[in-house]
CSV table of C-alpha atoms and ligand atoms in Angstrom, one decimal:
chain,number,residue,atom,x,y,z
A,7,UNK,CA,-74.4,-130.2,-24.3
A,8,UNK,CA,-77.3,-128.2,-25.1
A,9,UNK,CA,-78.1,-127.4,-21.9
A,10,UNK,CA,-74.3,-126.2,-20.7
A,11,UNK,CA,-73.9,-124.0,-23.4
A,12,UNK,CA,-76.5,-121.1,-22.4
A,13,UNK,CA,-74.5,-121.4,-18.7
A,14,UNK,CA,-71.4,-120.8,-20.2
A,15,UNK,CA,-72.4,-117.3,-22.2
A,16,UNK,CA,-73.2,-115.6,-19.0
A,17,UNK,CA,-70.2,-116.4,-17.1
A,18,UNK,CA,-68.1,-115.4,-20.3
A,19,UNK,CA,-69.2,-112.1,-20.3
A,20,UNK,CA,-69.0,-111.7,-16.8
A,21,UNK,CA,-65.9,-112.3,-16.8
A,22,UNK,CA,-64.8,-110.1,-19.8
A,23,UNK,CA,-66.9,-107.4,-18.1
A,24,UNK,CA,-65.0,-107.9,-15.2
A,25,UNK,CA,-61.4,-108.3,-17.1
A,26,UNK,CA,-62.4,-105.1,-18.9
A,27,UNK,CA,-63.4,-102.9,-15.7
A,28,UNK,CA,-60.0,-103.9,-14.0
A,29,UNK,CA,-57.6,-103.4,-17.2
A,30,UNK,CA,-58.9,-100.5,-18.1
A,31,UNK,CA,-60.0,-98.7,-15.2
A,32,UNK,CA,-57.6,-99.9,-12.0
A,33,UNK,CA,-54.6,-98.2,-14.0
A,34,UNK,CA,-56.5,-94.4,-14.3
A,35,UNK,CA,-58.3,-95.0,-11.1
A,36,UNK,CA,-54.5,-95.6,-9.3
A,37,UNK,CA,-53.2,-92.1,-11.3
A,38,UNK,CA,-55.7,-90.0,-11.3
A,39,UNK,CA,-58.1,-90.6,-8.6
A,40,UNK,CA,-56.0,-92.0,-5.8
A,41,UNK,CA,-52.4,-91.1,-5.8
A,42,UNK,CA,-50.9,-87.8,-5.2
A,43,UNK,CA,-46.9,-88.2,-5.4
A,44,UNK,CA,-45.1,-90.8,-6.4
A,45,UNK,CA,-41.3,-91.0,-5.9
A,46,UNK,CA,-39.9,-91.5,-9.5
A,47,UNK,CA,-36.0,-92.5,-9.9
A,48,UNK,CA,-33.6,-91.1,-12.6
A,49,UNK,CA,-34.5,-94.1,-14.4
A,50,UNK,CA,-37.6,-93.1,-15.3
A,51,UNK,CA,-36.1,-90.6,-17.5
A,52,UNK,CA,-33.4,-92.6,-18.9
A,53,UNK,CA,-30.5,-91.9,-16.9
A,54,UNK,CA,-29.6,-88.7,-19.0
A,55,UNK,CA,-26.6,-86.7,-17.4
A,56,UNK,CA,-27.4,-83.0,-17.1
A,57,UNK,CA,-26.0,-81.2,-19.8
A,58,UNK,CA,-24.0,-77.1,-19.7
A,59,UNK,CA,-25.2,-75.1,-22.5
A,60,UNK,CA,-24.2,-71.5,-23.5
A,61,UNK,CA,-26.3,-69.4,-25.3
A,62,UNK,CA,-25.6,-65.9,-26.8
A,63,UNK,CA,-27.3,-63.5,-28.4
A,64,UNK,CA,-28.8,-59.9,-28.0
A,65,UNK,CA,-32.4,-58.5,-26.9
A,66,UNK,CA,-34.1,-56.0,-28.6
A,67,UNK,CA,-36.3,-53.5,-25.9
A,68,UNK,CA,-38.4,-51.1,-28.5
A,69,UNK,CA,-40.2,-48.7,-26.9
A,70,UNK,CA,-41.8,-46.5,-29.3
A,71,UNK,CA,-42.5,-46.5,-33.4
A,72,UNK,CA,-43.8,-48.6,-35.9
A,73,UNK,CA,-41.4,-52.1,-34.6
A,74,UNK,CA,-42.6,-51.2,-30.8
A,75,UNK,CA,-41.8,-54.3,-28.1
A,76,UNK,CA,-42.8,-52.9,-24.9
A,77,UNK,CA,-46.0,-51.6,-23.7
A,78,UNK,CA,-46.1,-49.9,-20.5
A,79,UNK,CA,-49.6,-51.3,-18.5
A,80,UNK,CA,-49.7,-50.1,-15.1
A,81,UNK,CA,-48.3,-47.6,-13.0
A,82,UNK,CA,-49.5,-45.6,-10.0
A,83,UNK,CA,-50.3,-42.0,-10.3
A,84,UNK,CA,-47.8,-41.9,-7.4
A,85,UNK,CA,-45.2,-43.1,-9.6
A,86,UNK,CA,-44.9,-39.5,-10.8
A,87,UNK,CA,-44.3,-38.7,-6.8
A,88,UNK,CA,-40.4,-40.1,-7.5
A,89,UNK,CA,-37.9,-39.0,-9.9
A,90,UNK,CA,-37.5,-42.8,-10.7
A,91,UNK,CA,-40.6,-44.6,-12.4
A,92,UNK,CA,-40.9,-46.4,-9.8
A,93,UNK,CA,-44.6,-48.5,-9.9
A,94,UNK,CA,-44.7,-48.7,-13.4
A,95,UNK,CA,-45.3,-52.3,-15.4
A,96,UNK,CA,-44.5,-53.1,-18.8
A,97,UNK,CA,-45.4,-56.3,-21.2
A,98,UNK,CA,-42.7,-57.2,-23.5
A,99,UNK,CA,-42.1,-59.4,-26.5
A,100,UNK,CA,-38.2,-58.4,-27.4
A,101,UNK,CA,-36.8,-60.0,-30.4
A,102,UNK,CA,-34.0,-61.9,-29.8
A,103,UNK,CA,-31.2,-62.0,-32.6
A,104,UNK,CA,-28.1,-63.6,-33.0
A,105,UNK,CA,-25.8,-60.6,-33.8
A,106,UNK,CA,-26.5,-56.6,-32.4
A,107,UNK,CA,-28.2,-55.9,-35.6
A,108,UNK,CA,-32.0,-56.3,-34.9
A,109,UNK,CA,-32.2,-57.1,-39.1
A,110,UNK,CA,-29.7,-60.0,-38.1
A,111,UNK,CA,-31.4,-64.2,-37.7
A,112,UNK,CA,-34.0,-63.9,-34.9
A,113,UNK,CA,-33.3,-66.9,-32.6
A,114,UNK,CA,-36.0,-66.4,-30.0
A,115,UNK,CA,-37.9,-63.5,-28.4
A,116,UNK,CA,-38.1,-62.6,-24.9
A,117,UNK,CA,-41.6,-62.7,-23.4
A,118,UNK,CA,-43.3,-61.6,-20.2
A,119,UNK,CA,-43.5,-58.1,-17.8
A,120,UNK,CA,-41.2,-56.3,-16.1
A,121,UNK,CA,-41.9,-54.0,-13.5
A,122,UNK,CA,-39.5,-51.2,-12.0
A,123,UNK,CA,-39.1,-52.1,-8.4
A,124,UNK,CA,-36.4,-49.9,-6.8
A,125,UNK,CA,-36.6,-46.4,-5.4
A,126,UNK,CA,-33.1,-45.6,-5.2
A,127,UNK,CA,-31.7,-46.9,-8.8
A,128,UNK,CA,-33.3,-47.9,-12.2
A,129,UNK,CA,-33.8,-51.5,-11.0
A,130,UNK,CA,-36.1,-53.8,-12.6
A,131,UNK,CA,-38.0,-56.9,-11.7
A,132,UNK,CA,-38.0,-58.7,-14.6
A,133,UNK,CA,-40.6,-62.3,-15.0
A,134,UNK,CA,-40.0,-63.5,-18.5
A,135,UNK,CA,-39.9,-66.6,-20.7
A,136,UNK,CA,-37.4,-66.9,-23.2
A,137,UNK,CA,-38.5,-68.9,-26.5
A,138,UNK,CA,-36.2,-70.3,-28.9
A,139,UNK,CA,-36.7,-70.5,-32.7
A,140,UNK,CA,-33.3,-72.2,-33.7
A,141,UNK,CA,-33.0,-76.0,-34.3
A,142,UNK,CA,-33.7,-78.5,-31.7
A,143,UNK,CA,-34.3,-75.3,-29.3
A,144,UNK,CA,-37.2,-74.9,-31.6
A,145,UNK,CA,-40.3,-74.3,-29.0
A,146,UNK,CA,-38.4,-74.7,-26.0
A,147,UNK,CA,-38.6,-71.9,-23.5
A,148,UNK,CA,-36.1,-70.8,-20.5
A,149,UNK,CA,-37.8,-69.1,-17.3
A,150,UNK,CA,-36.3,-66.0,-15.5
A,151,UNK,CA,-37.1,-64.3,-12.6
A,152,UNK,CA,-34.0,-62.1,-11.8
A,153,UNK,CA,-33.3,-58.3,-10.8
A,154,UNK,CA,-31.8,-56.0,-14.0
A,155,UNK,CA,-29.9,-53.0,-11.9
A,156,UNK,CA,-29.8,-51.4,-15.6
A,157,UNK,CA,-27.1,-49.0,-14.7
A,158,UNK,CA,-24.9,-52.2,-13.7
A,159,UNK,CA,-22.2,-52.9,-16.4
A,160,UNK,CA,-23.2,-56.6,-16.0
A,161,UNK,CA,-26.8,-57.8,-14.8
A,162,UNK,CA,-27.0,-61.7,-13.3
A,163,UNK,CA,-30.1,-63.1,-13.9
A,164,UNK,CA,-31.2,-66.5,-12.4
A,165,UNK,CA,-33.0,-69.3,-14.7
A,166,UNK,CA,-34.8,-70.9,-12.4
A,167,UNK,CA,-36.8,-73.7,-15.0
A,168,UNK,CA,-37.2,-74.3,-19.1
A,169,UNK,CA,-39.3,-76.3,-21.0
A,170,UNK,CA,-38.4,-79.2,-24.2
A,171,UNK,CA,-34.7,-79.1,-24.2
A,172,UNK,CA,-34.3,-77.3,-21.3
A,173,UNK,CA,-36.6,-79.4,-19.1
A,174,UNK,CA,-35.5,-79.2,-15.1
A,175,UNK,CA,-33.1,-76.0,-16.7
A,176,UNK,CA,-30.7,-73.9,-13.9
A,177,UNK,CA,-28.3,-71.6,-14.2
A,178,UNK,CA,-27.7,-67.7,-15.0
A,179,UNK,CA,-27.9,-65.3,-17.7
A,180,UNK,CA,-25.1,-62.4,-17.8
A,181,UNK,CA,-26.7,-59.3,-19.4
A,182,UNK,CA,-24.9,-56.3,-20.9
A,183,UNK,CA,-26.2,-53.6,-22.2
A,184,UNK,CA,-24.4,-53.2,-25.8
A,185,UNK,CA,-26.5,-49.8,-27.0
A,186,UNK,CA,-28.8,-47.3,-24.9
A,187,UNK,CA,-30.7,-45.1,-26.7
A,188,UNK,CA,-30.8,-41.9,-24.4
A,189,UNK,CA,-33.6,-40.3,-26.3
A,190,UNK,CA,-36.1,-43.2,-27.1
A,191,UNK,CA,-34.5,-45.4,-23.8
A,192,UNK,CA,-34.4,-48.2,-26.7
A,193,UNK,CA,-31.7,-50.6,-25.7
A,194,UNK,CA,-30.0,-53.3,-27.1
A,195,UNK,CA,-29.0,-55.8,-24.2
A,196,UNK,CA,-26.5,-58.7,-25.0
A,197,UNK,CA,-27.4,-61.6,-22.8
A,198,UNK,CA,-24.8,-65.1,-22.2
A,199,UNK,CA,-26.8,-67.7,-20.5
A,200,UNK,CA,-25.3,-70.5,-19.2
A,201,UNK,CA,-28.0,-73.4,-18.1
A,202,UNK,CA,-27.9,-76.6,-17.0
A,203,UNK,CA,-30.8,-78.9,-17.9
B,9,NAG,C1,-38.6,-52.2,-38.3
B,9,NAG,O1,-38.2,-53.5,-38.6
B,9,NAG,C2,-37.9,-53.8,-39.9
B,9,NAG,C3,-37.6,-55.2,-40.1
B,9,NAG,O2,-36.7,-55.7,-39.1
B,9,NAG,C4,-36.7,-52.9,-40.4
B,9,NAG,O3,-36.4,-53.1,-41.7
B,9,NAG,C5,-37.1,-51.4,-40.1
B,9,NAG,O4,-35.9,-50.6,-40.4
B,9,NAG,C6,-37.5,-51.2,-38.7
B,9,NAG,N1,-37.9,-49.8,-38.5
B,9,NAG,C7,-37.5,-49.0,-37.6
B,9,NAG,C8,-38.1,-47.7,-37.5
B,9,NAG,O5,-36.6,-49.4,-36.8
B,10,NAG,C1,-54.0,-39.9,-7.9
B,10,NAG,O1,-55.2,-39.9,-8.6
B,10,NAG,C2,-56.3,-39.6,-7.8
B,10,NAG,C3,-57.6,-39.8,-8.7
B,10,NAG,O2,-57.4,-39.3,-10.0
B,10,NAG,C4,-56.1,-38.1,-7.4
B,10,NAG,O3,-57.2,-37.8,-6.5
B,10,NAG,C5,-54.8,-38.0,-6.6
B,10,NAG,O4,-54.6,-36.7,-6.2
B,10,NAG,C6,-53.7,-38.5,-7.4
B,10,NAG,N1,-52.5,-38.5,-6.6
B,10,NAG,C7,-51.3,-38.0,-7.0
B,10,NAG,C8,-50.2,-38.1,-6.0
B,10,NAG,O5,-51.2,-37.5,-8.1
B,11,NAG,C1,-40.2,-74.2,-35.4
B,11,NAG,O1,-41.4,-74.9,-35.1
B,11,NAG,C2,-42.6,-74.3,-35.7
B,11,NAG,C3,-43.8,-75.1,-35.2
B,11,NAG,O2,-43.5,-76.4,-35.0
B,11,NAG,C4,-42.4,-74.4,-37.2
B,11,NAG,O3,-43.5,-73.8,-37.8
B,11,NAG,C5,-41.2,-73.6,-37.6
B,11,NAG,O4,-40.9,-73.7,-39.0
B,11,NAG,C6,-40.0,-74.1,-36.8
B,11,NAG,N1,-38.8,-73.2,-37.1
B,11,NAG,C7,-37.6,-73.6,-37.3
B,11,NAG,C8,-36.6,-72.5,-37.5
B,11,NAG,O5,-37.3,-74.8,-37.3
B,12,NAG,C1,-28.3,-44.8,-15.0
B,12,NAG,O1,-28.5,-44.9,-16.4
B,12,NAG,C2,-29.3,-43.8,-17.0
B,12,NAG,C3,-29.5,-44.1,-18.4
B,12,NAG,O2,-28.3,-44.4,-19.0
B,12,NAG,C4,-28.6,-42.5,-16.7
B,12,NAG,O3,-29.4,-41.5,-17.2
B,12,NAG,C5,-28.4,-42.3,-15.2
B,12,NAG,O4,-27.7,-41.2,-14.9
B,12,NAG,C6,-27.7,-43.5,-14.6
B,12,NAG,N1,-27.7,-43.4,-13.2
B,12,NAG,C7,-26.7,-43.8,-12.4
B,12,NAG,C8,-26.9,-43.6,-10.9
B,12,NAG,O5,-25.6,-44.1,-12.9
B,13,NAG,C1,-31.5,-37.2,-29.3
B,13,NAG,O1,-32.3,-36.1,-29.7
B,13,NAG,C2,-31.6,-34.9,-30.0
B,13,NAG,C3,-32.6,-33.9,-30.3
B,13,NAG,O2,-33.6,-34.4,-31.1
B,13,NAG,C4,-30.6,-35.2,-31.1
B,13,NAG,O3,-29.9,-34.0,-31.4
B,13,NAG,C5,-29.7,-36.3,-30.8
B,13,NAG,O4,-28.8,-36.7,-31.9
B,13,NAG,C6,-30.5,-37.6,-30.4
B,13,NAG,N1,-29.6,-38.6,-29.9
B,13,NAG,C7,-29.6,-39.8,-30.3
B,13,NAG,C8,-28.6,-40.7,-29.6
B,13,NAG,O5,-30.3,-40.2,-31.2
């Protein structure tokens, strides 16, 4: 008895150490270190149908004054070359509000660049993420990457991802421009969006 029980103390924490380095480490070791792609089923995610949601509400593009939205960042000097302003960049972060009134419940804001991109029409590339305020959209964001032919009554615009709630989003936004403003080029753009996610 006395003599077993220093024999036994080694091989217990052997085998701990050993339990330890394989529970522990085999698991991080297989995601992280080893495997690049595994193929996941629907499962994994709980089976959950993909759900239509519409969304409506307009987009406020400030240019100028003391609530200014858009800041122009780039452009070539060549830009100046075309009667269009063609070449030039701009950052935005455009309230989003639920009626035409920009004093009206801001729901989300519209953030990211657009760039004019056509030489022939006011045509815009436009890379943004939309961010939502309201209820369990709180935080989530939509993704677009469409082209705005401004003069066009009605502008398609494709969602091509989202984040929270709109995790694996697709679908379209419809944009309409509800109020130009000749002399400041401030508009007021009413957007449906229709996403699946
Ligand atoms: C700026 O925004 C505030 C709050 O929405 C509004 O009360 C004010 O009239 C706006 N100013 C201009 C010049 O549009
Ligand atoms: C663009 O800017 C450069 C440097 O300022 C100048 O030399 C060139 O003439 C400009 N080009 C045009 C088309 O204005
Ligand atoms: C949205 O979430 C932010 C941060 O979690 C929180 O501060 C804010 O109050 C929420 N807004 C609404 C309208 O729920
Ligand atoms: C496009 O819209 C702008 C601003 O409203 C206007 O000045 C221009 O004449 C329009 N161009 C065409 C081709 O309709
Ligand atoms: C544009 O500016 C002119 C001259 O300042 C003014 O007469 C006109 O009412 C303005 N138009 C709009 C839509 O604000």
């Amino acid at each position: 008895m006395a003599n077993s029980l220093p024999n036994i103390v080694p091989s217990i924490f052997i085998f701990s150490t050993i339990f330890f380095f394989f529970y522990f480490s085999t698991p991080s070791t297989a995601q992280n270190d080893t495997v690049f792609a595994t193929t996941l089923s629907p499962e994994n995610f709980g089976n959950r149908p993909l759900i239509l949601t519409h969304l409506h509400f307009y987009f406020h593009d400030i240019i100028d004054g003391p609530n200014q939205t858009t800041v122009r960042v780039a452009g070539a000097n060549l830009t100046s070359k075309f009667s269009l302003p063609f070449g030039d960049v701009a950052v935005i972060d455009d309230p989003l509000t639920l009626g035409p009134d920009l004093n009206s419940k801001i729901v989300g804001r519209a953030q990211g660049i657009y760039a004019s991109a056509s030489k022939s029409e006011l045509s815009l590339l436009m890379v943004l993420n939309y961010v939502f305020f309201e209820g369990k959209y709180n935080g989530s964001t939509l993704s677009i990457l469409g082209r705005n032919s401004v003069n066009s009554s009605v502008r398609e615009l494709p969602i091509v991802g989202g984040s929270g709630v709109f995790r694996f989003a697709r679908g379209y936004a419809l944009a309409k421009t509800y109020k130009f403003d000749t002399n400041s080029s401030d508009a007021i753009v009413e957007y449906n969006v229709y996403v699946y996610h």
